[in-house]
Short mmCIF file of C-alpha atoms in Angstrom, two decimals:
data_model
loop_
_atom_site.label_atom_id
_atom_site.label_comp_id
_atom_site.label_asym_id
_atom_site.label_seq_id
_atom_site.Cartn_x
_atom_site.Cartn_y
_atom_site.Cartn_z
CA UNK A 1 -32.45 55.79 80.58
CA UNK A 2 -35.86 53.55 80.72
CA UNK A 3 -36.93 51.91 77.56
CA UNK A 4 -39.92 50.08 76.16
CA UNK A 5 -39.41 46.46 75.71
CA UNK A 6 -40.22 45.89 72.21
CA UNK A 7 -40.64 43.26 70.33
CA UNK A 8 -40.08 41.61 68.08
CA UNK A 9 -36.91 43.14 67.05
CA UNK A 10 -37.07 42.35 63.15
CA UNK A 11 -39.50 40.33 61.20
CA UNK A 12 -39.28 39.25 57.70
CA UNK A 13 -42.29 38.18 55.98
CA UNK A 14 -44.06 37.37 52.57
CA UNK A 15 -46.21 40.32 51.20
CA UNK A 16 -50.00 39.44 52.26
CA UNK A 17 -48.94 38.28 55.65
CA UNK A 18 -50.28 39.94 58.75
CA UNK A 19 -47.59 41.40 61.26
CA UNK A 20 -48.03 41.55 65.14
CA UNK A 21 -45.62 43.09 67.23
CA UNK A 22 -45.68 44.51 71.04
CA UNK A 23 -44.46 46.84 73.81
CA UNK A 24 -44.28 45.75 77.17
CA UNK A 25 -43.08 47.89 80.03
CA UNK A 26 -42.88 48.13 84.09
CA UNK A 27 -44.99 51.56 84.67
CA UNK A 28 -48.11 52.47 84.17
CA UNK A 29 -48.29 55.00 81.14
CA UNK A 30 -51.68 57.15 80.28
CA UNK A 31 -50.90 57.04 76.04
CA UNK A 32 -49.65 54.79 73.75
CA UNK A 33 -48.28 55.77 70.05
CA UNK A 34 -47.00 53.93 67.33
CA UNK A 35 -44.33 55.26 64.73
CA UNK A 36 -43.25 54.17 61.49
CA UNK A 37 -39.84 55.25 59.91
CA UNK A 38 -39.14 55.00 56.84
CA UNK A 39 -35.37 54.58 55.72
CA UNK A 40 -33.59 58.31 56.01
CA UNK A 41 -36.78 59.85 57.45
CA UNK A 42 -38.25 60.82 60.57
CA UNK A 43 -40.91 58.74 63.01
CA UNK A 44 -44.38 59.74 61.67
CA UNK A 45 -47.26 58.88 63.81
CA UNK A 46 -49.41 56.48 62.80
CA UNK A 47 -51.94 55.12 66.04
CA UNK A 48 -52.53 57.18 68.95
CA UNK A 49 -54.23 55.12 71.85
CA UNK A 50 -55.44 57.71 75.30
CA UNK A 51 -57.55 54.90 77.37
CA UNK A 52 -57.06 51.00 78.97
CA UNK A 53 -58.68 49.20 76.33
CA UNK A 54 -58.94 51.22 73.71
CA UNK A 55 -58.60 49.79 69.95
CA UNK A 56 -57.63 52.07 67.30
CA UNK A 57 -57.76 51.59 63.16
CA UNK A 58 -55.77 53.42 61.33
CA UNK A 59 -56.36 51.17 57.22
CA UNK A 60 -54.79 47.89 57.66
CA UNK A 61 -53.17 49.24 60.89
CA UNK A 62 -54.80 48.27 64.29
CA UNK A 63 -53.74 49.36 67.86
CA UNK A 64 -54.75 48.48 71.39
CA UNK A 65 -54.57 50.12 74.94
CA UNK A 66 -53.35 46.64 77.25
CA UNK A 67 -55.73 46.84 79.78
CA UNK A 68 -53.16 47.03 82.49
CA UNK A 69 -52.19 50.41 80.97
CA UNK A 70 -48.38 48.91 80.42
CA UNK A 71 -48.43 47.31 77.19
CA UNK A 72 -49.23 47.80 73.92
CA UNK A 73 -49.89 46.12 70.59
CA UNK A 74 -49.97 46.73 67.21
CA UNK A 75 -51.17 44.38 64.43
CA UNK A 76 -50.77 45.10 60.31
CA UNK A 77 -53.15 42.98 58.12
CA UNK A 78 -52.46 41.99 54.64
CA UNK A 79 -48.86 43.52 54.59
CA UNK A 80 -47.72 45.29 51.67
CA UNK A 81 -44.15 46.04 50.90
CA UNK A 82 -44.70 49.78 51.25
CA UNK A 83 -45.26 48.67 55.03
CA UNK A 84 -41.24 48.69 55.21
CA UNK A 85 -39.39 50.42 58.11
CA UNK A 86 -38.83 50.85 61.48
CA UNK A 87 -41.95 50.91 63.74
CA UNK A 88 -41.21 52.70 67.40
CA UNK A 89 -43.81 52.82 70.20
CA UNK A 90 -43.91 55.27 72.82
CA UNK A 91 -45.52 55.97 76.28
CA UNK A 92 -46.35 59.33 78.05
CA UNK A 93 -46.33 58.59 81.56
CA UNK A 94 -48.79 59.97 84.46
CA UNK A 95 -46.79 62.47 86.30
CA UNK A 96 -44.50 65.75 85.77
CA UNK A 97 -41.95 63.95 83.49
CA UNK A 98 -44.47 64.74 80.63
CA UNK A 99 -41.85 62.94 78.13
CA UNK A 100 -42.18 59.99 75.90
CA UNK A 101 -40.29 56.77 76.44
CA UNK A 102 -39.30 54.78 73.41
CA UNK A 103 -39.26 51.52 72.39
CA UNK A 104 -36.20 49.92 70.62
CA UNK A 105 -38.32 49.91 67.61
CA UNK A 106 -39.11 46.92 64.81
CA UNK A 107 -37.62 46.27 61.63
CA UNK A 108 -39.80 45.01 59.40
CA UNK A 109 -38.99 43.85 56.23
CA UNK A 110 -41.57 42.69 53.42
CA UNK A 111 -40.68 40.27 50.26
CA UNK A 112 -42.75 40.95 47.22
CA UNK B 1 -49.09 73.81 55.81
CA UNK B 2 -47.45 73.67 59.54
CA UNK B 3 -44.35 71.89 59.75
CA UNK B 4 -41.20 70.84 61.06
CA UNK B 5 -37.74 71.29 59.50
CA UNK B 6 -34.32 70.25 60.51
CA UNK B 7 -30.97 71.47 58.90
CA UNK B 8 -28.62 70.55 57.69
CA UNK B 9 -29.62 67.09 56.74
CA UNK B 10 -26.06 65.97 56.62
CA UNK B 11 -23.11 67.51 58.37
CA UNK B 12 -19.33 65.96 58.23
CA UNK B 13 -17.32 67.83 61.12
CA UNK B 14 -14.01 67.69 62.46
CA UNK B 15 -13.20 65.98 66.33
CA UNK B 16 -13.20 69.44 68.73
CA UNK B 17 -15.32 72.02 66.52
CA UNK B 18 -18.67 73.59 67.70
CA UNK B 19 -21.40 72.19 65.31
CA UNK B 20 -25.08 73.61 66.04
CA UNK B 21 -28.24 71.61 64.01
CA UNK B 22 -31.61 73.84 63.39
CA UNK B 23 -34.75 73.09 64.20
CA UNK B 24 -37.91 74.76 63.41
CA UNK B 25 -41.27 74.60 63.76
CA UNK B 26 -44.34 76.37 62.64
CA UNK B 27 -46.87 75.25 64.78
CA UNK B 28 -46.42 77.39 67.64
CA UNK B 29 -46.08 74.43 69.80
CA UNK B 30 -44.59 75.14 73.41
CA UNK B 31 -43.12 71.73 73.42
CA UNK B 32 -39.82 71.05 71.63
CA UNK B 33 -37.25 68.29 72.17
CA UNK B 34 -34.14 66.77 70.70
CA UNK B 35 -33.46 62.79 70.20
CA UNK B 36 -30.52 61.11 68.91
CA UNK B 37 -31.06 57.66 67.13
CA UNK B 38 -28.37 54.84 67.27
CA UNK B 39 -28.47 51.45 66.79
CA UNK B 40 -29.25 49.03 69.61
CA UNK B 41 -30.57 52.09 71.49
CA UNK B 42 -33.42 53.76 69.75
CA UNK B 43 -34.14 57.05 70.79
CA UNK B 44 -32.46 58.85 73.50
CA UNK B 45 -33.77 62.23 74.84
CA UNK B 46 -30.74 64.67 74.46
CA UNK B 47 -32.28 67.96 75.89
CA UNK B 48 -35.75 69.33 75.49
CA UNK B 49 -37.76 72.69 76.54
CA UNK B 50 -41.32 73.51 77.30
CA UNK B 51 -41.33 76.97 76.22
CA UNK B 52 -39.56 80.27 75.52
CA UNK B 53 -36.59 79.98 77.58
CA UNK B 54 -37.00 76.91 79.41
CA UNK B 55 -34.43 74.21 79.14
CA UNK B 56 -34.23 70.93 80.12
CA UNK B 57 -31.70 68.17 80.38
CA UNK B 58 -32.72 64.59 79.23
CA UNK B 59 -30.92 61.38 79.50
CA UNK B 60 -27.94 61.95 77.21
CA UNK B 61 -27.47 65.83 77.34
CA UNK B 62 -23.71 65.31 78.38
CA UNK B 63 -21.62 67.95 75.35
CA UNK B 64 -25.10 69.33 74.07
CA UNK B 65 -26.71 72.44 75.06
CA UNK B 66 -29.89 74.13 73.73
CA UNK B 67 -31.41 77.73 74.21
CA UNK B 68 -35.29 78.80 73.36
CA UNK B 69 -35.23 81.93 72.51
CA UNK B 70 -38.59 81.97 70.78
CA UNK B 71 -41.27 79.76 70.26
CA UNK B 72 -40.46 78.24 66.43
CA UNK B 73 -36.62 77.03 66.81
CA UNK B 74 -34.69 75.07 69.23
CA UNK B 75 -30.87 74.54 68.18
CA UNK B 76 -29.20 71.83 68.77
CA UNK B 77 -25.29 72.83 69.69
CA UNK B 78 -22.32 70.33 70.39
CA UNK B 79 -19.77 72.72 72.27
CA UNK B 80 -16.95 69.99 70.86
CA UNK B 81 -17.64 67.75 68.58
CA UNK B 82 -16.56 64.10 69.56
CA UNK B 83 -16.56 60.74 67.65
CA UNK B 84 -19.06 59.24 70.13
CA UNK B 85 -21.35 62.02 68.87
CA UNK B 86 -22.09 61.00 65.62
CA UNK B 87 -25.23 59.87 64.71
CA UNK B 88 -29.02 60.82 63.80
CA UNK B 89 -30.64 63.42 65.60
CA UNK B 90 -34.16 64.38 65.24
CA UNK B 91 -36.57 67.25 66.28
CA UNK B 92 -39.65 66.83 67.31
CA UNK B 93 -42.06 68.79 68.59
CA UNK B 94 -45.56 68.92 70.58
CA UNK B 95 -48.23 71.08 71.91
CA UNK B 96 -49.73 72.11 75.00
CA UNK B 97 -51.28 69.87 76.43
CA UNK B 98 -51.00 67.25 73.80
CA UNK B 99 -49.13 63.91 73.77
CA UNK B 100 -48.65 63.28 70.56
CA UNK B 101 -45.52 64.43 69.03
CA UNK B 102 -43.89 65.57 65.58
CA UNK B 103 -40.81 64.12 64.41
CA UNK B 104 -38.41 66.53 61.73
CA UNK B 105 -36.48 64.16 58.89
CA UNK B 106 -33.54 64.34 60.69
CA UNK B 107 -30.02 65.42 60.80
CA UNK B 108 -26.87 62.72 60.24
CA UNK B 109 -23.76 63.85 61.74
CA UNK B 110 -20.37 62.41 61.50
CA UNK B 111 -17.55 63.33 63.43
CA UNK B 112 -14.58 62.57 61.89
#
C-alpha cells in the first residue's frame, strides 16, 4: 500500500536541541497531520495543517504546508525529554479515497 | 468527556481460534477504521467503514472482517488467528466531514 516517505527514521539528540524531521510524497494531498506516540499508546494528534503554505504552532512544536502540497515538515525547538516517541505524519488525499496515508514514523530519542 | 476505547489491551491466542478486538467510540463519528502497527511498516489500513453498515476493505484486510452495526463500535474479528497476525492494532476514528482522526491506545495481540 502507498506510504509517506519519512524521514529521518530515528534521531538521538541532547535535551535543548531542536529536532527537524520531514514527509515527502508523490501525490498531491489537501491535509497534513502530525502524530506523536508515546511508548504503549496510541498516535495523538498534535499539528493539523489544511492549506499550501500554511505554518502551524502548536508550544515548541511547529508545522508547515510544502507549498507543492506533497511534503511536509515538522520542527521541535528546545527539545525536552518528555518529547520521546514515535512521531507519524499523515496525508488525506483529494478524491473519494477519503483515507489517511502514513508515514513510517520517527523515533526520537532525547538524553537528559 | 468523548472518547475512544479499545479492548482488550492485551490478548495471547492460540494459531486457528476466532479472536474479535472492541472498539468504541463516543463521539458519534460516522468514520471508523482499523490499523495494525508493525515494525518497518507503520500503519497499515486493515478495514474501515463510513457509517452504520458500511464496510470497507483497506490494504491488509486479508483474515479480518468488520461489521457496523451502530454508530459507537466497530469490531475488529480475525476468523483464524495466524502467527503473521500478531501485532498492534489500533482504532481510530473521525467525523463527517473532518480529516483529522482519533487514535484508541491500542490492542497487542500475539498469536501463539
Amino acid at each position: 500500500g502507498q506510504q509517506l516517505n519519512q524521514s529521518p527514521q530515528s534521531m538521538f539528540i541532547q535535551e535543548g536541541e531542536d529536532v527537524s524531521m520531514n514527509c515527502t510524497s508523490s501525490s498531491i494531498f489537501n491535509t497534513w497531520l502530525w502524530y506523536k506516540q508515546d511508548p504503549g499508546e496510541g498516535p495523538v494528534l498534535l499539528i493539523a495543517l489544511y492549506k499550501a503554505g500554511e505554518l502551524t504552532s502548536n508550544g515548541r512544536l511547529t508545522a508547515q504546508f510544502g507549498i507543492t502540497r506533497k511534503d511536509s515538515f515538522l520542527n521541535i525547538s528546545a527539545s525536552i525529554p518528555s518529547d520521546v516517541g514515535i512521531y507519524f505524519c499523515a496525508g488525506h488525499q483529494y478524491g473519494a479515497t477519503n483515507k489517511l496515508i502514513f508515514g513510517t514514523g520517527t523515533l526520537l530519542a532525547v538524553q537528559p | 468527556d468523548a472518547e475512544i476505547t479499545q479492548s482488550p489491551r492485551h490478548k495471547i491466542t492460540e494459531t486457528g481460534r476466532q479472536v474479535t478486538l472492541a472498539c468504541h467510540q463516543t463521539w458519534n463519528h460516522n468514520n471508523m477504521f482499523w490499523y495494525r502497527q508493525d515494525l518497518g511498516h507503520g500503519l497499515r489500513l486493515i478495514h474501515y467503514s463510513y457509517g452504520v453498515q458500511d464496510t470497507n476493505k483497506g490494504e491488509v484486510s486479508d483474515g479480518y472482517s468488520v461489521s457496523r452495526s451502530n454508530t459507537e463500535d466497530l469490531p475488529l474479528t480475525l476468523e483464524s488467528a495466524a502467527s503473521s497476525q500478531t501485532s498492534v492494532y489500533f482504532c481510530a476514528s473521525r467525523g463527517q466531514g473532518e480529516r483529522e482522526a482519533f487514535f484508541g491506545q491500542g490492542t497487542r495481540l500475539t498469536v501463539v
